[in-house]
mmCIF file of C-alpha atoms in Angstrom:
data_model
loop_
_atom_site.group_PDB
_atom_site.id
_atom_site.type_symbol
_atom_site.label_atom_id
_atom_site.label_comp_id
_atom_site.label_asym_id
_atom_site.label_seq_id
_atom_site.Cartn_x
_atom_site.Cartn_y
_atom_site.Cartn_z
ATOM 1 C CA ALA A 1 -2.339 -11.255 6.038
ATOM 2 C CA ALA A 2 -1.851 -14.798 7.325
ATOM 3 C CA LEU A 3 -1.545 -13.502 10.881
ATOM 4 C CA LEU A 4 -4.887 -11.678 10.648
ATOM 5 C CA VAL A 5 -6.959 -14.522 9.210
ATOM 6 C CA PRO A 6 -7.455 -16.375 12.538
ATOM 7 C CA THR A 7 -8.634 -13.149 14.165
ATOM 8 C CA LEU A 8 -11.058 -12.465 11.326
ATOM 9 C CA ARG A 9 -12.383 -16.028 11.581
ATOM 10 C CA GLY A 10 -12.989 -15.422 15.286
ATOM 11 C CA LEU A 11 -15.136 -12.355 14.637
ATOM 12 C CA GLY A 12 -18.111 -14.358 13.431
ATOM 13 C CA ASP A 13 -19.518 -16.680 10.841
ATOM 14 C CA GLU A 14 -20.714 -14.072 8.356
ATOM 15 C CA PRO A 15 -18.455 -12.732 5.611
ATOM 16 C CA MET A 16 -17.395 -9.135 6.250
ATOM 17 C CA VAL A 17 -16.618 -5.993 4.336
ATOM 18 C CA LEU A 18 -12.868 -5.620 4.491
ATOM 19 C CA VAL A 19 -11.452 -2.089 4.165
ATOM 20 C CA GLY A 20 -7.813 -1.365 3.405
ATOM 21 C CA HIS A 21 -5.882 1.866 2.994
ATOM 22 C CA SER A 22 -2.353 2.042 1.573
ATOM 23 C CA PHE A 23 -0.303 -0.901 2.921
ATOM 24 C CA GLY A 24 -3.454 -2.155 4.636
ATOM 25 C CA GLY A 25 -5.015 -2.401 1.183
ATOM 26 C CA ARG A 26 -2.297 -4.852 0.216
ATOM 27 C CA VAL A 27 -3.039 -6.944 3.298
ATOM 28 C CA ALA A 28 -6.795 -6.800 2.679
ATOM 29 C CA THR A 29 -6.327 -7.829 -0.963
ATOM 30 C CA VAL A 30 -4.254 -10.863 -0.001
ATOM 31 C CA ILE A 31 -6.825 -11.907 2.609
ATOM 32 C CA ALA A 32 -9.692 -11.494 0.131
ATOM 33 C CA ALA A 33 -7.859 -13.398 -2.612
ATOM 34 C CA THR A 34 -6.889 -16.314 -0.389
ATOM 35 C CA ASN A 35 -9.883 -16.515 1.960
ATOM 36 C CA HIS A 36 -12.947 -15.779 -0.202
ATOM 37 C CA GLU A 37 -15.341 -17.127 2.418
ATOM 38 C CA LEU A 38 -14.322 -14.414 4.900
ATOM 39 C CA VAL A 39 -14.914 -11.416 2.666
ATOM 40 C CA ARG A 40 -18.307 -10.219 1.454
ATOM 41 C CA ALA A 41 -16.847 -7.136 -0.256
ATOM 42 C CA LEU A 42 -13.535 -5.325 -0.432
ATOM 43 C CA VAL A 43 -13.079 -1.544 -0.178
ATOM 44 C CA LEU A 44 -9.663 -0.164 -1.117
ATOM 45 C CA THR A 45 -8.169 3.301 -1.064
ATOM 46 C CA GLY A 46 -4.642 4.444 -1.860
ATOM 47 C CA ALA A 47 -3.347 0.866 -2.012
ATOM 48 C CA PRO A 48 -0.103 0.339 -3.953
ATOM 49 C CA LEU A 49 -1.252 -2.869 -5.639
ATOM 50 C CA ILE A 50 0.618 -2.587 -8.928
ATOM 51 C CA ARG A 51 4.312 -1.902 -9.225
ATOM 52 C CA ARG A 52 4.416 1.022 -11.604
ATOM 53 C CA SER A 53 7.933 0.618 -12.952
ATOM 54 C CA ALA A 54 11.375 -0.498 -12.034
ATOM 55 C CA THR A 55 12.615 1.185 -8.898
ATOM 56 C CA ALA A 56 14.824 4.128 -9.704
ATOM 57 C CA LYS A 57 18.426 3.844 -8.670
ATOM 58 C CA PRO A 58 19.150 5.936 -5.567
ATOM 59 C CA PRO A 59 21.154 9.116 -6.186
ATOM 60 C CA ALA A 60 24.915 8.631 -6.462
ATOM 61 C CA ALA A 61 25.542 10.691 -3.312
ATOM 62 C CA TYR A 62 23.304 8.376 -1.272
ATOM 63 C CA ARG A 63 24.890 5.238 -2.730
ATOM 64 C CA LEU A 64 28.320 6.629 -1.830
ATOM 65 C CA ILE A 65 27.260 7.314 1.768
ATOM 66 C CA ARG A 66 25.842 3.777 2.079
ATOM 67 C CA TRP A 67 29.087 2.345 0.683
ATOM 68 C CA LEU A 68 31.185 4.420 3.087
ATOM 69 C CA HIS A 69 28.943 3.357 5.976
ATOM 70 C CA SER A 70 29.317 -0.323 5.076
ATOM 71 C CA ARG A 71 33.076 0.106 5.427
ATOM 72 C CA GLY A 72 32.876 1.964 8.721
ATOM 73 C CA LEU A 73 33.994 5.267 7.216
ATOM 74 C CA VAL A 74 30.699 7.066 7.888
ATOM 75 C CA GLY A 75 28.700 6.773 11.092
ATOM 76 C CA ASP A 76 25.081 5.837 11.672
ATOM 77 C CA ARG A 77 24.031 9.465 12.161
ATOM 78 C CA ARG A 78 25.397 10.499 8.762
ATOM 79 C CA LEU A 79 23.703 7.521 7.090
ATOM 80 C CA GLU A 80 20.375 8.358 8.739
ATOM 81 C CA SER A 81 20.761 11.971 7.659
ATOM 82 C CA ALA A 82 21.187 10.785 4.068
ATOM 83 C CA ARG A 83 18.168 8.491 4.416
ATOM 84 C CA GLN A 84 16.100 11.451 5.596
ATOM 85 C CA ARG A 85 17.294 13.528 2.658
ATOM 86 C CA TYR A 86 16.899 10.972 -0.121
ATOM 87 C CA GLY A 87 14.173 8.615 1.121
ATOM 88 C CA SER A 88 10.475 8.715 0.284
ATOM 89 C CA THR A 89 8.042 10.284 2.719
ATOM 90 C CA ASP A 90 7.014 6.858 4.036
ATOM 91 C CA TYR A 91 10.629 5.772 4.351
ATOM 92 C CA ARG A 92 11.625 8.930 6.238
ATOM 93 C CA ARG A 93 8.755 8.502 8.697
ATOM 94 C CA ALA A 94 9.345 4.795 9.299
ATOM 95 C CA THR A 95 11.828 3.423 11.806
ATOM 96 C CA GLY A 96 13.041 0.040 12.962
ATOM 97 C CA VAL A 97 11.138 -3.013 11.804
ATOM 98 C CA ILE A 98 8.517 -0.917 10.009
ATOM 99 C CA ARG A 99 11.220 0.570 7.780
ATOM 100 C CA ASP A 100 12.538 -2.946 7.109
ATOM 101 C CA VAL A 101 9.035 -4.084 6.109
ATOM 102 C CA LEU A 102 8.662 -1.061 3.828
ATOM 103 C CA VAL A 103 11.972 -1.801 2.091
ATOM 104 C CA ALA A 104 11.054 -5.474 1.676
ATOM 105 C CA THR A 105 7.605 -4.746 0.221
ATOM 106 C CA VAL A 106 8.109 -1.617 -1.874
ATOM 107 C CA ASN A 107 8.651 -3.631 -5.053
ATOM 108 C CA GLU A 108 5.858 -6.150 -4.511
ATOM 109 C CA SER A 109 2.988 -6.293 -6.959
ATOM 110 C CA TYR A 110 -0.383 -7.951 -6.455
ATOM 111 C CA GLU A 111 -1.575 -8.897 -9.948
ATOM 112 C CA ASP A 112 -2.035 -12.554 -8.966
ATOM 113 C CA GLU A 113 -4.253 -11.606 -6.040
ATOM 114 C CA LEU A 114 -6.294 -9.061 -8.011
ATOM 115 C CA VAL A 115 -7.303 -11.602 -10.662
ATOM 116 C CA ARG A 116 -8.402 -14.063 -7.947
ATOM 117 C CA LEU A 117 -10.816 -11.672 -6.232
ATOM 118 C CA SER A 118 -14.344 -13.058 -6.429
ATOM 119 C CA MET A 119 -16.259 -10.531 -4.326
ATOM 120 C CA PRO A 120 -17.377 -6.987 -5.196
ATOM 121 C CA VAL A 121 -14.526 -4.489 -4.969
ATOM 122 C CA ALA A 122 -14.966 -0.745 -4.436
ATOM 123 C CA MET A 123 -11.946 1.447 -5.014
ATOM 124 C CA VAL A 124 -12.112 5.019 -3.730
ATOM 125 C CA TRP A 125 -9.103 7.126 -4.633
ATOM 126 C CA GLY A 126 -7.965 10.661 -3.993
ATOM 127 C CA SER A 127 -7.564 12.456 -7.322
ATOM 128 C CA GLN A 128 -4.448 14.132 -5.927
ATOM 129 C CA ASP A 129 -2.861 10.976 -4.469
ATOM 130 C CA GLY A 130 0.866 11.505 -4.988
ATOM 131 C CA GLU A 131 1.877 8.315 -3.188
ATOM 132 C CA VAL A 132 -0.300 5.922 -5.217
ATOM 133 C CA PRO A 133 -1.449 7.766 -8.349
ATOM 134 C CA GLY A 134 -4.724 7.136 -10.121
ATOM 135 C CA ASP A 135 -2.990 5.155 -12.888
ATOM 136 C CA VAL A 136 -2.167 2.481 -10.322
ATOM 137 C CA ALA A 137 -5.827 2.335 -9.311
ATOM 138 C CA ARG A 138 -6.964 2.149 -12.947
ATOM 139 C CA ASP A 139 -4.502 -0.652 -13.744
ATOM 140 C CA ALA A 140 -5.489 -2.574 -10.616
ATOM 141 C CA ALA A 141 -9.213 -2.162 -11.325
ATOM 142 C CA ALA A 142 -8.702 -3.461 -14.868
ATOM 143 C CA MET A 143 -7.360 -6.724 -13.438
ATOM 144 C CA VAL A 144 -10.331 -7.373 -11.150
ATOM 145 C CA ALA A 145 -12.764 -9.786 -12.838
ATOM 146 C CA SER A 146 -15.447 -9.568 -10.147
ATOM 147 C CA PRO A 147 -17.887 -6.633 -10.045
ATOM 148 C CA HIS A 148 -15.916 -3.519 -9.167
ATOM 149 C CA THR A 149 -16.053 0.243 -9.120
ATOM 150 C CA LEU A 150 -13.391 2.917 -9.149
ATOM 151 C CA ARG A 151 -14.276 6.407 -7.977
ATOM 152 C CA PHE A 152 -11.972 9.406 -7.674
ATOM 153 C CA VAL A 153 -12.573 12.047 -5.027
ATOM 154 C CA GLU A 154 -11.555 15.459 -6.349
ATOM 155 C CA GLY A 155 -9.031 17.507 -4.405
ATOM 156 C CA VAL A 156 -8.110 14.664 -2.045
ATOM 157 C CA GLY A 157 -4.648 13.145 -1.662
ATOM 158 C CA HIS A 158 -3.340 9.860 -0.319
ATOM 159 C CA LEU A 159 -4.901 10.240 3.115
ATOM 160 C CA LEU A 160 -8.489 9.904 1.922
ATOM 161 C CA PRO A 161 -9.616 8.246 5.188
ATOM 162 C CA THR A 162 -8.760 11.434 7.091
ATOM 163 C CA GLU A 163 -9.261 14.016 4.325
ATOM 164 C CA ALA A 164 -12.648 12.723 3.135
ATOM 165 C CA PRO A 165 -13.832 10.060 5.592
ATOM 166 C CA GLY A 166 -17.429 10.378 4.439
ATOM 167 C CA GLU A 167 -16.452 9.088 0.988
ATOM 168 C CA LEU A 168 -15.007 5.952 2.539
ATOM 169 C CA VAL A 169 -18.047 5.510 4.787
ATOM 170 C CA ASP A 170 -20.287 5.800 1.718
ATOM 171 C CA ALA A 171 -18.294 3.077 -0.065
ATOM 172 C CA VAL A 172 -18.609 0.764 2.953
ATOM 173 C CA ARG A 173 -22.372 1.433 3.183
ATOM 174 C CA GLU A 174 -22.755 0.624 -0.514
ATOM 175 C CA ALA A 175 -20.790 -2.602 -0.004
ATOM 176 C CA LEU A 176 -23.113 -3.586 2.834
ATOM 177 C CA THR A 177 -26.280 -3.185 0.739
#
């Protein structure tokens, strides 16, 4: 978020509608909470803003493979195979520094930022979002003190921007009026 603020400041003098999906929703929320003057309205979709519960312990088989790898008894290929088998969808798809960022941020929660939002917030969520379920959206919306809306789009999953782009466009248009 801190890296993007100078770029956003360079885009003009008027506050903007900031849109964030998934991890980008986390970034957008931090920017909006810490730089109120830059953001006219915030539109979020599928953003993991609230940590739902303690992270489950990885399966014993995966922990064993990691332990064996740390002692040089299992190679990198076997460890990666276990990661692909036991990791989340996002984790399996990520590589390199992106995977490191995912691991570092998976347990973050943004309650402090949500309560500091002062601009209108529109939350548009897929009713079938398996990555960031509706309960997360409801809990996050309950923390926002500024005017906010939460709308669920039936039959849509986590990838609302590609599955139902018109819904997101509508939310941005509403934020602009």
